mmCIF file of C-alpha atoms in Angstrom:
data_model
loop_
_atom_site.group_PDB
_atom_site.id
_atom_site.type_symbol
_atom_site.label_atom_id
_atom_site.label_comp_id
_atom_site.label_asym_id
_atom_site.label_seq_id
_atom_site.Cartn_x
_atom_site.Cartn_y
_atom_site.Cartn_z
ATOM 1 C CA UNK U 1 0.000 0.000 0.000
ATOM 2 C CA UNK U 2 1.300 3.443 -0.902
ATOM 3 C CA UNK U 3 0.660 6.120 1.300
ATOM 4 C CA UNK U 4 1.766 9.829 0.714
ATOM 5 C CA UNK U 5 1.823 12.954 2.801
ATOM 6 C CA UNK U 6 1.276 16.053 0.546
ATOM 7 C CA UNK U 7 0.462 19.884 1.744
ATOM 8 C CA UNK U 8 -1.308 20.865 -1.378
ATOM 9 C CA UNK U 9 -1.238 24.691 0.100
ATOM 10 C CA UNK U 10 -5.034 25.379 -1.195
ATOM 11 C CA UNK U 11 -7.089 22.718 -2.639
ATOM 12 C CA UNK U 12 -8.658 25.051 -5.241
ATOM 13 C CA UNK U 13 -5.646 26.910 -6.002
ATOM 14 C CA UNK U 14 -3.647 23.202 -6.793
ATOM 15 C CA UNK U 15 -6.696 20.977 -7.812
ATOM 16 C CA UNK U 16 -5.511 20.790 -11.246
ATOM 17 C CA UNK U 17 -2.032 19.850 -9.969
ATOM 18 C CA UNK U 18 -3.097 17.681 -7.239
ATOM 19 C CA UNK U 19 -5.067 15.365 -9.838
ATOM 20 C CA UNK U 20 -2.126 15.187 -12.011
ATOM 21 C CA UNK U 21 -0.160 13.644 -9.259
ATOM 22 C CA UNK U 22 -3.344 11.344 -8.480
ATOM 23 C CA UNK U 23 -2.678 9.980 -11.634
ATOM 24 C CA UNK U 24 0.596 9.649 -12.531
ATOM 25 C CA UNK U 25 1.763 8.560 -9.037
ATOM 26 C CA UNK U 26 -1.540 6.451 -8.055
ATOM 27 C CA UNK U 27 -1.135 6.156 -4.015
ATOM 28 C CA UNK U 28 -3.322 4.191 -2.265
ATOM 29 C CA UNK U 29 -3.848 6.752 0.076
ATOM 30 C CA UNK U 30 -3.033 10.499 0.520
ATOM 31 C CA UNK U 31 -2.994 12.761 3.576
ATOM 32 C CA UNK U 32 -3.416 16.536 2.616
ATOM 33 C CA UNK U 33 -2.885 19.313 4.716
ATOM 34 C CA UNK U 34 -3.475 23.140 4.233
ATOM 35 C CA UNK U 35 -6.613 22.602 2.005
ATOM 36 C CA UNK U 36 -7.832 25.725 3.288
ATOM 37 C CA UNK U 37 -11.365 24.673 2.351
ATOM 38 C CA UNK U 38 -14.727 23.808 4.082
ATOM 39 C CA UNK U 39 -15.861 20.335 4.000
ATOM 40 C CA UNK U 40 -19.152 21.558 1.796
ATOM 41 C CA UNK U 41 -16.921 23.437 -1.197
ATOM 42 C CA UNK U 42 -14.360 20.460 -1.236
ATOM 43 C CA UNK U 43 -13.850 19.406 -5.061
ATOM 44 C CA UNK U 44 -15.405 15.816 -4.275
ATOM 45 C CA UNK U 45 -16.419 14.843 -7.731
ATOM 46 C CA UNK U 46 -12.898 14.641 -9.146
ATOM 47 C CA UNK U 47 -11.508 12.303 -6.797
ATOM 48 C CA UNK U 48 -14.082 10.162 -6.585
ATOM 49 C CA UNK U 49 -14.478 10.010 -10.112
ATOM 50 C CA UNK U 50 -10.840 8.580 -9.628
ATOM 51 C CA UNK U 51 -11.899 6.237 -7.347
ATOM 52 C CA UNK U 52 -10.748 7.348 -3.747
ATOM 53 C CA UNK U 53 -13.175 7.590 -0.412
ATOM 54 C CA UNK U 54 -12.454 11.376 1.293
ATOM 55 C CA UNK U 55 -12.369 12.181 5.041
ATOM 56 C CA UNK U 56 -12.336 15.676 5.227
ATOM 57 C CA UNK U 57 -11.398 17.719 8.572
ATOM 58 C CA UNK U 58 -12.040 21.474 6.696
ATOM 59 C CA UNK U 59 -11.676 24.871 7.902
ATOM 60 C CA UNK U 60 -12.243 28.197 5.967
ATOM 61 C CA UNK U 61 -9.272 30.073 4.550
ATOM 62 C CA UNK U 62 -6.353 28.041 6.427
ATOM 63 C CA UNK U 63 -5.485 24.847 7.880
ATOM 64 C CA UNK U 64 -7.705 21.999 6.658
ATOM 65 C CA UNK U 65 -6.593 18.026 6.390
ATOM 66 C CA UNK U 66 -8.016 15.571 4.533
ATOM 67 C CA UNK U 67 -7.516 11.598 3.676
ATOM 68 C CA UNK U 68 -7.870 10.158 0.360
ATOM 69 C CA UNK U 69 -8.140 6.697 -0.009
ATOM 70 C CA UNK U 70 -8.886 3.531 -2.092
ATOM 71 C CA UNK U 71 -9.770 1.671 0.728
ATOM 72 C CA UNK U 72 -12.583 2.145 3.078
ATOM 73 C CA UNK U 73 -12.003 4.672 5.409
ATOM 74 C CA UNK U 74 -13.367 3.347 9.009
ATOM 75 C CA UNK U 75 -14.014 4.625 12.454
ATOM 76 C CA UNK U 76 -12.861 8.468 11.328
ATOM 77 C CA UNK U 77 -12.075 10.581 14.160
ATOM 78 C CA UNK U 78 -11.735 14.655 13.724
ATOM 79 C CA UNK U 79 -9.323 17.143 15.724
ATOM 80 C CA UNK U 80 -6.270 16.023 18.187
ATOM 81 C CA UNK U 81 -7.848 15.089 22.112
ATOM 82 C CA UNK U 82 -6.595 17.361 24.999
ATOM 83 C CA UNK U 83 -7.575 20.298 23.739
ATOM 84 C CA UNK U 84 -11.523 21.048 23.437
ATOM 85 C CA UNK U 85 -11.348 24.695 23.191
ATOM 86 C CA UNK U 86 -8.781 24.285 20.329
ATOM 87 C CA UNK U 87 -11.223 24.884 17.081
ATOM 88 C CA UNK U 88 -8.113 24.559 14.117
ATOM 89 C CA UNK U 89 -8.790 21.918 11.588
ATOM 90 C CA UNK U 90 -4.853 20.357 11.851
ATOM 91 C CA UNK U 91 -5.804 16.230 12.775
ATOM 92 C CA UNK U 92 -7.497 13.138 11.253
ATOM 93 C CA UNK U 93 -7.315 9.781 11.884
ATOM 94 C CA UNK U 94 -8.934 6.996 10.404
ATOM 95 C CA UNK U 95 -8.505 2.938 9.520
ATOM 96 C CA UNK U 96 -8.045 1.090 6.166
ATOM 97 C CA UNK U 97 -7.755 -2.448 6.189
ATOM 98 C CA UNK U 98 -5.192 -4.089 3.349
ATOM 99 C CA UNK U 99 -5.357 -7.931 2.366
ATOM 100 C CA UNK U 100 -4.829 -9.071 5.835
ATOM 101 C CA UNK U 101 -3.914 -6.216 7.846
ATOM 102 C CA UNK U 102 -5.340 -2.923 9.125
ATOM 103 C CA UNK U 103 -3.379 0.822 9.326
ATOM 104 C CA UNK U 104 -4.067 3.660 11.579
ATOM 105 C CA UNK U 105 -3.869 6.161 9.478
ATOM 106 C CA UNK U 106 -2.967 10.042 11.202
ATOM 107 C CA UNK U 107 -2.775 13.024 9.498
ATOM 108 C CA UNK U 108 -1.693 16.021 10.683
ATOM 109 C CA UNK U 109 -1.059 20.056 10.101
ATOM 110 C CA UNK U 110 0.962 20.261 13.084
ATOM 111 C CA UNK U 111 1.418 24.320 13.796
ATOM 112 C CA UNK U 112 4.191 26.674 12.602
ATOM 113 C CA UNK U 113 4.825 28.412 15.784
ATOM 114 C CA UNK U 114 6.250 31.790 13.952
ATOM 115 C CA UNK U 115 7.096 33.916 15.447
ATOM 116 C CA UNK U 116 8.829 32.672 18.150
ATOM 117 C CA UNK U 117 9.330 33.008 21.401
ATOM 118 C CA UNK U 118 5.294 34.263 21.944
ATOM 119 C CA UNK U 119 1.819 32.717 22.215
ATOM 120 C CA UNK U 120 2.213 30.992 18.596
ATOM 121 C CA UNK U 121 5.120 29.167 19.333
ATOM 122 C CA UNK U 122 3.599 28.161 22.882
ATOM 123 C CA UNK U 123 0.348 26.945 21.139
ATOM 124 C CA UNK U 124 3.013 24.745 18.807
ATOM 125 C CA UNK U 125 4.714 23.122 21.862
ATOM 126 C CA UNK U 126 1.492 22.248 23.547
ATOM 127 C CA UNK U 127 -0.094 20.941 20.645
ATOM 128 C CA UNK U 128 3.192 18.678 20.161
ATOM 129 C CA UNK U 129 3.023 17.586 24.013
ATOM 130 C CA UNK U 130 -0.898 16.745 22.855
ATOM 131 C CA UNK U 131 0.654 14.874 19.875
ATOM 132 C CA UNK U 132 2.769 12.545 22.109
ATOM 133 C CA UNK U 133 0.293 11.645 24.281
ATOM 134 C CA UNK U 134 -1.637 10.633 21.128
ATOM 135 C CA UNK U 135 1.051 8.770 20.176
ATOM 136 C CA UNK U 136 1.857 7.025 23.200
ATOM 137 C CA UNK U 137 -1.898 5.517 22.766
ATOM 138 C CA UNK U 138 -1.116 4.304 19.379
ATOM 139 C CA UNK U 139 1.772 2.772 20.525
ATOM 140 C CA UNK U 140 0.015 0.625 23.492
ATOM 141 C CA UNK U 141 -2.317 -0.291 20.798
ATOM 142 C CA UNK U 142 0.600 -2.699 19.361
ATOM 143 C CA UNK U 143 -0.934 -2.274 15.904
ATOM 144 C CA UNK U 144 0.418 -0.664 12.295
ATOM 145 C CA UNK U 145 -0.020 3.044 12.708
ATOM 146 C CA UNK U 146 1.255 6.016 10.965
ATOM 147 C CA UNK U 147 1.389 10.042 11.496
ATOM 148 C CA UNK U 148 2.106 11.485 8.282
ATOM 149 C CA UNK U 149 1.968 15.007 7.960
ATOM 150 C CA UNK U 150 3.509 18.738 7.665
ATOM 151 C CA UNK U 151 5.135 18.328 10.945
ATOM 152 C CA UNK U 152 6.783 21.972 10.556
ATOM 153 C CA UNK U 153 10.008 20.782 12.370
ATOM 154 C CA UNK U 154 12.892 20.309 10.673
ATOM 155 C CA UNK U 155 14.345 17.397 13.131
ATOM 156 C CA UNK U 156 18.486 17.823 12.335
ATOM 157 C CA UNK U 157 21.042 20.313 10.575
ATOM 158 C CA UNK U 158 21.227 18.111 7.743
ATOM 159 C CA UNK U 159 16.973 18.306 6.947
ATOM 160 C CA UNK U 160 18.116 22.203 5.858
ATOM 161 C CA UNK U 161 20.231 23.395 2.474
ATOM 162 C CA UNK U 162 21.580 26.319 5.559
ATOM 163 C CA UNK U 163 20.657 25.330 8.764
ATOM 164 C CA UNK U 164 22.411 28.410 10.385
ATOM 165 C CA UNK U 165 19.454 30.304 8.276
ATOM 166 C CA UNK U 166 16.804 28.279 10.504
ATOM 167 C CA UNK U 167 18.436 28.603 13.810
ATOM 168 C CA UNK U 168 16.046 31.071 15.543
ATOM 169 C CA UNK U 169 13.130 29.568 13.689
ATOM 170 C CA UNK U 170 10.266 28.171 15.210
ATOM 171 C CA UNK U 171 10.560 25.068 13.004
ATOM 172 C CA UNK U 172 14.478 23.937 13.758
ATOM 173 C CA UNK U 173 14.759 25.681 17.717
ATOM 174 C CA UNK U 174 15.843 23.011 20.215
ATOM 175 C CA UNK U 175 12.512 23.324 21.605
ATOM 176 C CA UNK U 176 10.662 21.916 18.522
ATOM 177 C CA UNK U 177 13.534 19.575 17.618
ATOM 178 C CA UNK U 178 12.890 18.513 21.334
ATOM 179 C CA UNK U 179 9.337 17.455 21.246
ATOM 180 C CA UNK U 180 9.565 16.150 18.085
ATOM 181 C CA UNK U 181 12.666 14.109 19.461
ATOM 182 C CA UNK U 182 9.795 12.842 22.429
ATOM 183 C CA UNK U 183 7.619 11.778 19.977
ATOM 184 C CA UNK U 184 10.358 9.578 17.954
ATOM 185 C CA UNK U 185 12.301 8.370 21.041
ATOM 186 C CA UNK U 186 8.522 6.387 22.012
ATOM 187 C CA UNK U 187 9.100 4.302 19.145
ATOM 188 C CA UNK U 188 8.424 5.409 16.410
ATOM 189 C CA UNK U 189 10.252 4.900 13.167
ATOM 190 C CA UNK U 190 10.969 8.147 10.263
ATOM 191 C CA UNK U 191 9.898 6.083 7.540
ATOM 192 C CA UNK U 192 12.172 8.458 4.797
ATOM 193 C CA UNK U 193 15.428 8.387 7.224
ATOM 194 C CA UNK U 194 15.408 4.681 7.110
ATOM 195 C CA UNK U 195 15.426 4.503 3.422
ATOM 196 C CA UNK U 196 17.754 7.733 3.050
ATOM 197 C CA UNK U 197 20.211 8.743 5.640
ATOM 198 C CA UNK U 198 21.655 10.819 3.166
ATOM 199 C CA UNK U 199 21.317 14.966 3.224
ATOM 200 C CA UNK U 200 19.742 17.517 0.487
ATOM 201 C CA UNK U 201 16.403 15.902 0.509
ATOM 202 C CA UNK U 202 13.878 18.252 1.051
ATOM 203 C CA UNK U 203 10.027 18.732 1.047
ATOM 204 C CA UNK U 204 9.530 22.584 1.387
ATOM 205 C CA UNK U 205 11.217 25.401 -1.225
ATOM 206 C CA UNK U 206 10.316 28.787 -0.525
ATOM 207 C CA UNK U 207 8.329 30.089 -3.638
ATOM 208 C CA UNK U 208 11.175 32.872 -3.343
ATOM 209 C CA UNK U 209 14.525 34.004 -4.342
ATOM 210 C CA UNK U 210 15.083 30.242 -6.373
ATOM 211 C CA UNK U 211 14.714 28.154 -3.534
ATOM 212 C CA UNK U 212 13.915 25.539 -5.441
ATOM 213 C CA UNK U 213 16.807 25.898 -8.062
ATOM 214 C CA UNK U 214 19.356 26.486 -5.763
ATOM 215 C CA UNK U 215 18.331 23.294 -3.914
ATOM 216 C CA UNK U 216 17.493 25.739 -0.774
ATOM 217 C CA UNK U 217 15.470 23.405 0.954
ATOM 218 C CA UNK U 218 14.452 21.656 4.251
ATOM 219 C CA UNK U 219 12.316 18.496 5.019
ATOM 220 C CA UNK U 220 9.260 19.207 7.298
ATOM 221 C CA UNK U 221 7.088 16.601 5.958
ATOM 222 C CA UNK U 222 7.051 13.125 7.909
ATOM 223 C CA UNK U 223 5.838 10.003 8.262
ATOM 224 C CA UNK U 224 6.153 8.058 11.289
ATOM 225 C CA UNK U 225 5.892 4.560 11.748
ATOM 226 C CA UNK U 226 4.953 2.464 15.395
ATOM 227 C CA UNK U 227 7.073 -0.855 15.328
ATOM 228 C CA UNK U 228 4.463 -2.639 13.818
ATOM 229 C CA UNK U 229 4.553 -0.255 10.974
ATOM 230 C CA UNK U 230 8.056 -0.379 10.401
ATOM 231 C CA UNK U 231 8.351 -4.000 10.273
ATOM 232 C CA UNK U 232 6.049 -3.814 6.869
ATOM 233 C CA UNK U 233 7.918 -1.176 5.530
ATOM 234 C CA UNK U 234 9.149 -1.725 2.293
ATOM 235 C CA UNK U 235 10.423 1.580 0.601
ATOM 236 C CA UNK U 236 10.380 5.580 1.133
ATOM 237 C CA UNK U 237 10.384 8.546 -1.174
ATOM 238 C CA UNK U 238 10.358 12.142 -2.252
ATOM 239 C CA UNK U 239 8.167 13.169 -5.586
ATOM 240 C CA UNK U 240 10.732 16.585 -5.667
ATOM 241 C CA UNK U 241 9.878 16.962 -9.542
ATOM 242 C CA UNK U 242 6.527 18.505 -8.868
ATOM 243 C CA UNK U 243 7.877 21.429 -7.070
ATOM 244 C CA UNK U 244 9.218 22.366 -10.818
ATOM 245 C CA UNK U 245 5.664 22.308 -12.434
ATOM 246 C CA UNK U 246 3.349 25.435 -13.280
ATOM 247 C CA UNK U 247 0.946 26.759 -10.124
ATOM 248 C CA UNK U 248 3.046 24.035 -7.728
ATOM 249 C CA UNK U 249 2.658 23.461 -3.914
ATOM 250 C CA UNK U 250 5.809 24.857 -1.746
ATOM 251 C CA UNK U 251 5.386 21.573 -0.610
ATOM 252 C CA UNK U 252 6.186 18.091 -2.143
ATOM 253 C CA UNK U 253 4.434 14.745 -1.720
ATOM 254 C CA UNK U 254 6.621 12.357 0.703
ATOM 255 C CA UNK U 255 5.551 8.608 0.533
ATOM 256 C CA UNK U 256 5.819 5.110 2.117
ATOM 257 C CA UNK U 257 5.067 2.091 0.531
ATOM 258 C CA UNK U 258 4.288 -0.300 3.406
ATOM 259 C CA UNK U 259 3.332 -4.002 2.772
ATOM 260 C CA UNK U 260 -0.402 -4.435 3.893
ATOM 261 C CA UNK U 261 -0.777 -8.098 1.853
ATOM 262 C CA UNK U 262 1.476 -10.114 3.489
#
């Protein structure tokens, strides 16, 4: 089963590019953040029409996830527990069920924090303490499970073309790097650093100054794997080529293939 993370940055704004990607690249399932849409004025027709079942989790304007899938989506649950007052559209989890196994599937818009220090970047680190403890329960679960998402963390120096750029950002302080560190050290697996160890692969170019040309990126987009996960993991990647297409995402789909059949 493939399963990509994309940030489409604006459903309507990318829908022609998003459906390109759909086809050529066929996953099995796709988490999308940022749709910045309401569930009622989601494009539904098109993916259907190629053959995927939609969770949506919308929100005017900003934020917005959303899970695409081939597979029944089951038992869908909307917005990350701990927090009831906290009315941002960033979490959705639901199950699919392969040949023989199931998947937890978790996607997430986790927030940017910016500027930081100050209430954003507080809201940020609570939300990732909120995160763990979500992840903790997936973990006691002993079952596959995955959070794929925009974490907005870049974990290490070598997720950044210039790290010493991101030092006093909200997405690579120690802080973040921290709780994001919490979150891995539970269990989990990165599903791309176990297939690439190697630096200069990136999810995110700045839509300025050639970011993408000059290769001036950082990887913010994640998937993490429980053990169970990890043990059917069978390969990781990075469609970077659609960052170089007309009306593109500053974002690129990352994806896992995981082996669901066995």
């Amino acid at each position: 089963m493939k399963i990509a993370t994309f940030n489409i940055n604006g459903i309507k704004a990318r829908l022609g590019a998003l459906l390109e990607w759909l086809d050529e690249a066929r996953p099995d399932v796709a988490l999308l953040q940022e749709i910045k849409s309401v569930d009622t004025a989601f494009p539904r027709q098109d993916i259907e029409d190629r053959g995927y079942d939609i969770a949506l989790h919308g929100q005017k304007s900003f934020n917005g996830v959303a899970i695409l899938s081939r597979f029944p989506l089951e038992d869908v649950q909307r917005g990350l527990p701990g927090d009831d007052g906290d009315d941002h559209a960033r979490w959705i989890e639901a199950t699919v069920v392969g040949t023989t196994r199931a998947l937890r599937l978790c996607g997430l818009y986790l927030p940017n924090g910016n500027p930081a220090p100050g209430p954003k970047f507080d809201y940020k680190l609570a939300w990732m303490e909120r995160l763990r403890i979500r992840a903790q329960e997936l973990l006691a679960a002993e079952q596959p499970a995955l959070l794929g998402g925009d974490f907005n963390v870049i974990p290490q120096d070598e997720d950044a073309a210039r790290p010493d750029a991101w030092r006093q950002d909200a997405l690579a302080r120690p802080e973040s790097r921290a709780a994001f560190r919490r979150i891995v050290n539970l269990g989990y697996t990165d599903a791309f650093r176990a297939r690439h160890p190697e630096p200069g692969q990136y999810t995110f170019w700045d839509y300025q100054a050639g970011a993408r040309r000059r290769n001036d990126g950082i990887r913010i987009d994640h998937v993490l794997l429980t053990p169970q996960a990890a043990d059917l993991l069978r390969d990781s990647g990075i469609d970077a080529h659609l960052r170089d297409r007309e009306k593109p995402s500053d974002h690129v789909p990352l994806w896992v293939d995981l082996d669901l059949d066995g």
